[in-house]
Amino acid sequence: MSSPSSAPINASIRFQAVTYRVDGTPTQATNSTGQSDGVRGAGVQGERAQGDSTQAVGGRTLVSDISLTVETGETVVLLGRSGSGKTTLLRLINRMLEPTSGEIFVEGRATTEWDAIKLRRGIGYVIQEAGLFPHFTVAENIALVPTLEKWEKPRIDARVQELLELVGLHSGDFARRYPRQLSGGQRQRVGVARALAADPQILLMDEPFGALDPVTRAELQREFGALAKRLAKTIVFVTHDLHEALLLATRIVLLEGGKIVAQGAPENFLQQKHPEVRAFASCLDTEDSVVRDGGEKA
Amino acid sequence: MNTYTFFVTHRVEIFSTTLEHVELVLIAVVIAVAVATPLGIFIVQRPALRTVVLGVASVFQTIPSLALFGFLIPIPFIGGIGKRTAVVALVVYALLPILRNTYVGLTGIDAAVLEAATAMGMTPWQVMWRVRLPLALSVILAGIRTATVITIGVATIAAAIGAGGLGTFIFRGVAMVSDAVILAGAIPAALLALLADGLLALLERRLRVS
């Protein structure tokens, strides 16, 4: 993952004319390609595909003809309404899904040519509600990938300590606690620490702060923004929150109905004329006016 | 004859019969766990087989127990009169609760946890052993508890095909029209069921996560 040489690290992601389509047939038949991650991948993706789609019958194209390059060190925010295909794009990157057509290149190599397990261990992944293992302590959760990669114990312990500090959980006895003993914000911090544990060059984040209360969310967004700048990782961040996109992105990519409809740097994104950009911009205006008017109704 | 005096005069026989009963139940439950748990893990990974396997186990469960003992007698190898036939029948009854709970426990895990496990690069095998099974353990154990209690009850009928156990007293008591003799089988059986239920419930609570 981390190359010691002076050669520049390639941590780019490139979508090349990618389409992903789910069959209308029962969900367990979605993935019968028999690749190495076979059964379990199919189960999880079946569940998710089901949850995402409003009409499973007859098949559905979740993303179509996506071409997009995320350069090393960029923070690209995939913005869009529910069902616009942003999570699907994310899951195509770490081969939780395989494209129906087209290819995704991670570090210059097609995902289908990567060993799925190796690819995923080299990519940090943070989801809403964190998805922490309830039977693992905070330290064990953070140590997940290093443990899978069979690091030696002292190295793991040191890394866990380092990460707890990085995400602001070093004081107290957080390491020994279980996820249920943490607040939502603390759990999400652990989720970020876990994703960073093996120092991946790429981070995927799927509405990581979506389930938090507004105050905690703002706090974590600010801190994460600063952290992201410092770490210089390639980050793909999924959200439906324009505020969040403007705050964290180096580039915003707007999706609608499985297609990219607009993209740009945060500074000029809002000037674009596309109706979906206007739709997102207008809800920003409404929110602001509510704040200006005192927000009694909020 | 007075129940109390019967218990006192026959205490040695009651005790040894109880042990015989426990032995029958233990063997059956251990075999059932050894069969049903891996089978449950298997059907989680082969959803197509789920309906068939759970269906067959459910049908087994509906066969009246006395009839099942009867059906098994003429079958070669597993049948005949005695303990072996009884164990086979008891295993058949114990399968469903364990199988169903194994399946439910393994599939009832928070989707976000499984998503994270896979996305962080766990192999399907690691997801099963390090995430699904530990999180399903208390539910699986609840199935074993149900199976054990059922088996303790059903095992009393095993005496009908000469397998011994506390049913011996019950059948003898029915033949003699003696409450005392019936109770000499029924009371220890009931106590055994309560004891097993309590102990396994305790263990289950220990293993529960979250």
JSON list of C-alpha atoms in Angstrom, two decimals, chain A residues 28 37 39-41 44 47-48 91 94 96 117 120-121 123 125 127-128 130-136 144-145 147-148 180 194-195, chain B residues 44-48 107 109-124 126-128 130-132 134-135 209-210:
[
{"chain": "A", "resi": 28, "resn": "GLN", "atom": "CA", "xyz": [-29.64, -13.99, -4.78]},
{"chain": "A", "resi": 37, "resn": "ASP", "atom": "CA", "xyz": [-15.60, -13.31, -2.93]},
{"chain": "A", "resi": 39, "resn": "VAL", "atom": "CA", "xyz": [-21.25, -16.05, -1.65]},
{"chain": "A", "resi": 40, "resn": "ARG", "atom": "CA", "xyz": [-20.89, -13.45, 1.03]},
{"chain": "A", "resi": 41, "resn": "GLY", "atom": "CA", "xyz": [-20.48, -10.59, -1.39]},
{"chain": "A", "resi": 44, "resn": "VAL", "atom": "CA", "xyz": [-24.63, -8.34, 1.16]},
{"chain": "A", "resi": 47, "resn": "GLU", "atom": "CA", "xyz": [-29.64, -6.85, 0.48]},
{"chain": "A", "resi": 48, "resn": "ARG", "atom": "CA", "xyz": [-28.37, -3.44, -0.41]},
{"chain": "A", "resi": 91, "resn": "ARG", "atom": "CA", "xyz": [-19.38, 0.05, -4.00]},
{"chain": "A", "resi": 94, "resn": "ASN", "atom": "CA", "xyz": [-13.95, -1.66, -3.80]},
{"chain": "A", "resi": 96, "resn": "MET", "atom": "CA", "xyz": [-18.53, -4.91, -3.57]},
{"chain": "A", "resi": 117, "resn": "ILE", "atom": "CA", "xyz": [-9.86, -9.04, -0.57]},
{"chain": "A", "resi": 120, "resn": "ARG", "atom": "CA", "xyz": [-10.60, -3.88, -0.02]},
{"chain": "A", "resi": 121, "resn": "ARG", "atom": "CA", "xyz": [-7.89, -4.09, 2.64]},
{"chain": "A", "resi": 123, "resn": "ILE", "atom": "CA", "xyz": [-9.14, 0.96, 0.84]},
{"chain": "A", "resi": 125, "resn": "TYR", "atom": "CA", "xyz": [-14.37, 2.36, 4.24]},
{"chain": "A", "resi": 127, "resn": "ILE", "atom": "CA", "xyz": [-20.45, 4.01, 6.50]},
{"chain": "A", "resi": 128, "resn": "GLN", "atom": "CA", "xyz": [-23.41, 5.58, 8.20]},
{"chain": "A", "resi": 130, "resn": "ALA", "atom": "CA", "xyz": [-20.24, 3.19, 11.48]},
{"chain": "A", "resi": 131, "resn": "GLY", "atom": "CA", "xyz": [-21.04, -0.54, 11.25]},
{"chain": "A", "resi": 132, "resn": "LEU", "atom": "CA", "xyz": [-18.76, -1.23, 14.20]},
{"chain": "A", "resi": 133, "resn": "PHE", "atom": "CA", "xyz": [-18.62, -4.82, 15.43]},
{"chain": "A", "resi": 134, "resn": "PRO", "atom": "CA", "xyz": [-20.68, -4.89, 18.63]},
{"chain": "A", "resi": 135, "resn": "HIS", "atom": "CA", "xyz": [-18.68, -7.82, 20.04]},
{"chain": "A", "resi": 136, "resn": "PHE", "atom": "CA", "xyz": [-15.33, -6.09, 19.56]},
{"chain": "A", "resi": 144, "resn": "LEU", "atom": "CA", "xyz": [-9.45, -4.98, 12.36]},
{"chain": "A", "resi": 145, "resn": "VAL", "atom": "CA", "xyz": [-7.48, -4.67, 9.14]},
{"chain": "A", "resi": 147, "resn": "THR", "atom": "CA", "xyz": [-5.18, -7.97, 12.58]},
{"chain": "A", "resi": 148, "resn": "LEU", "atom": "CA", "xyz": [-6.38, -9.47, 9.30]},
{"chain": "A", "resi": 180, "resn": "ARG", "atom": "CA", "xyz": [-22.74, 0.35, 22.64]},
{"chain": "A", "resi": 194, "resn": "ARG", "atom": "CA", "xyz": [-10.83, 1.89, 11.78]},
{"chain": "A", "resi": 195, "resn": "ALA", "atom": "CA", "xyz": [-10.84, 2.91, 8.13]},
{"chain": "B", "resi": 44, "resn": "VAL", "atom": "CA", "xyz": [-27.13, -19.36, 5.15]},
{"chain": "B", "resi": 45, "resn": "GLN", "atom": "CA", "xyz": [-24.62, -19.64, 2.32]},
{"chain": "B", "resi": 46, "resn": "ARG", "atom": "CA", "xyz": [-26.97, -21.57, 0.03]},
{"chain": "B", "resi": 47, "resn": "PRO", "atom": "CA", "xyz": [-30.26, -19.69, 0.25]},
{"chain": "B", "resi": 48, "resn": "ALA", "atom": "CA", "xyz": [-31.73, -21.97, -2.41]},
{"chain": "B", "resi": 107, "resn": "THR", "atom": "CA", "xyz": [-29.06, -13.86, 9.20]},
{"chain": "B", "resi": 109, "resn": "ILE", "atom": "CA", "xyz": [-27.24, -9.45, 12.03]},
{"chain": "B", "resi": 110, "resn": "ASP", "atom": "CA", "xyz": [-27.19, -5.70, 11.41]},
{"chain": "B", "resi": 111, "resn": "ALA", "atom": "CA", "xyz": [-26.64, -5.20, 7.67]},
{"chain": "B", "resi": 112, "resn": "ALA", "atom": "CA", "xyz": [-24.21, -2.33, 8.33]},
{"chain": "B", "resi": 113, "resn": "VAL", "atom": "CA", "xyz": [-21.96, -4.65, 10.35]},
{"chain": "B", "resi": 114, "resn": "LEU", "atom": "CA", "xyz": [-21.84, -7.23, 7.56]},
{"chain": "B", "resi": 115, "resn": "GLU", "atom": "CA", "xyz": [-21.34, -4.53, 4.98]},
{"chain": "B", "resi": 116, "resn": "ALA", "atom": "CA", "xyz": [-18.41, -3.15, 6.92]},
{"chain": "B", "resi": 117, "resn": "ALA", "atom": "CA", "xyz": [-16.92, -6.60, 7.48]},
{"chain": "B", "resi": 118, "resn": "THR", "atom": "CA", "xyz": [-16.94, -7.39, 3.78]},
{"chain": "B", "resi": 119, "resn": "ALA", "atom": "CA", "xyz": [-15.85, -3.93, 2.70]},
{"chain": "B", "resi": 120, "resn": "MET", "atom": "CA", "xyz": [-12.87, -3.99, 5.08]},
{"chain": "B", "resi": 121, "resn": "GLY", "atom": "CA", "xyz": [-11.61, -7.09, 3.30]},
{"chain": "B", "resi": 122, "resn": "MET", "atom": "CA", "xyz": [-12.77, -10.01, 5.41]},
{"chain": "B", "resi": 123, "resn": "THR", "atom": "CA", "xyz": [-13.14, -13.24, 3.47]},
{"chain": "B", "resi": 124, "resn": "PRO", "atom": "CA", "xyz": [-16.56, -14.93, 3.56]},
{"chain": "B", "resi": 126, "resn": "GLN", "atom": "CA", "xyz": [-13.77, -14.72, 8.28]},
{"chain": "B", "resi": 127, "resn": "VAL", "atom": "CA", "xyz": [-17.13, -12.97, 8.19]},
{"chain": "B", "resi": 128, "resn": "MET", "atom": "CA", "xyz": [-18.74, -16.21, 9.27]},
{"chain": "B", "resi": 130, "resn": "ARG", "atom": "CA", "xyz": [-15.40, -13.72, 13.41]},
{"chain": "B", "resi": 131, "resn": "VAL", "atom": "CA", "xyz": [-18.62, -11.81, 12.93]},
{"chain": "B", "resi": 132, "resn": "ARG", "atom": "CA", "xyz": [-21.71, -13.86, 12.22]},
{"chain": "B", "resi": 134, "resn": "PRO", "atom": "CA", "xyz": [-20.06, -14.78, 17.63]},
{"chain": "B", "resi": 135, "resn": "LEU", "atom": "CA", "xyz": [-23.02, -12.45, 17.18]},
{"chain": "B", "resi": 209, "resn": "VAL", "atom": "CA", "xyz": [-23.90, -9.08, 22.87]},
{"chain": "B", "resi": 210, "resn": "SER", "atom": "CA", "xyz": [-25.26, -5.54, 22.97]}
]
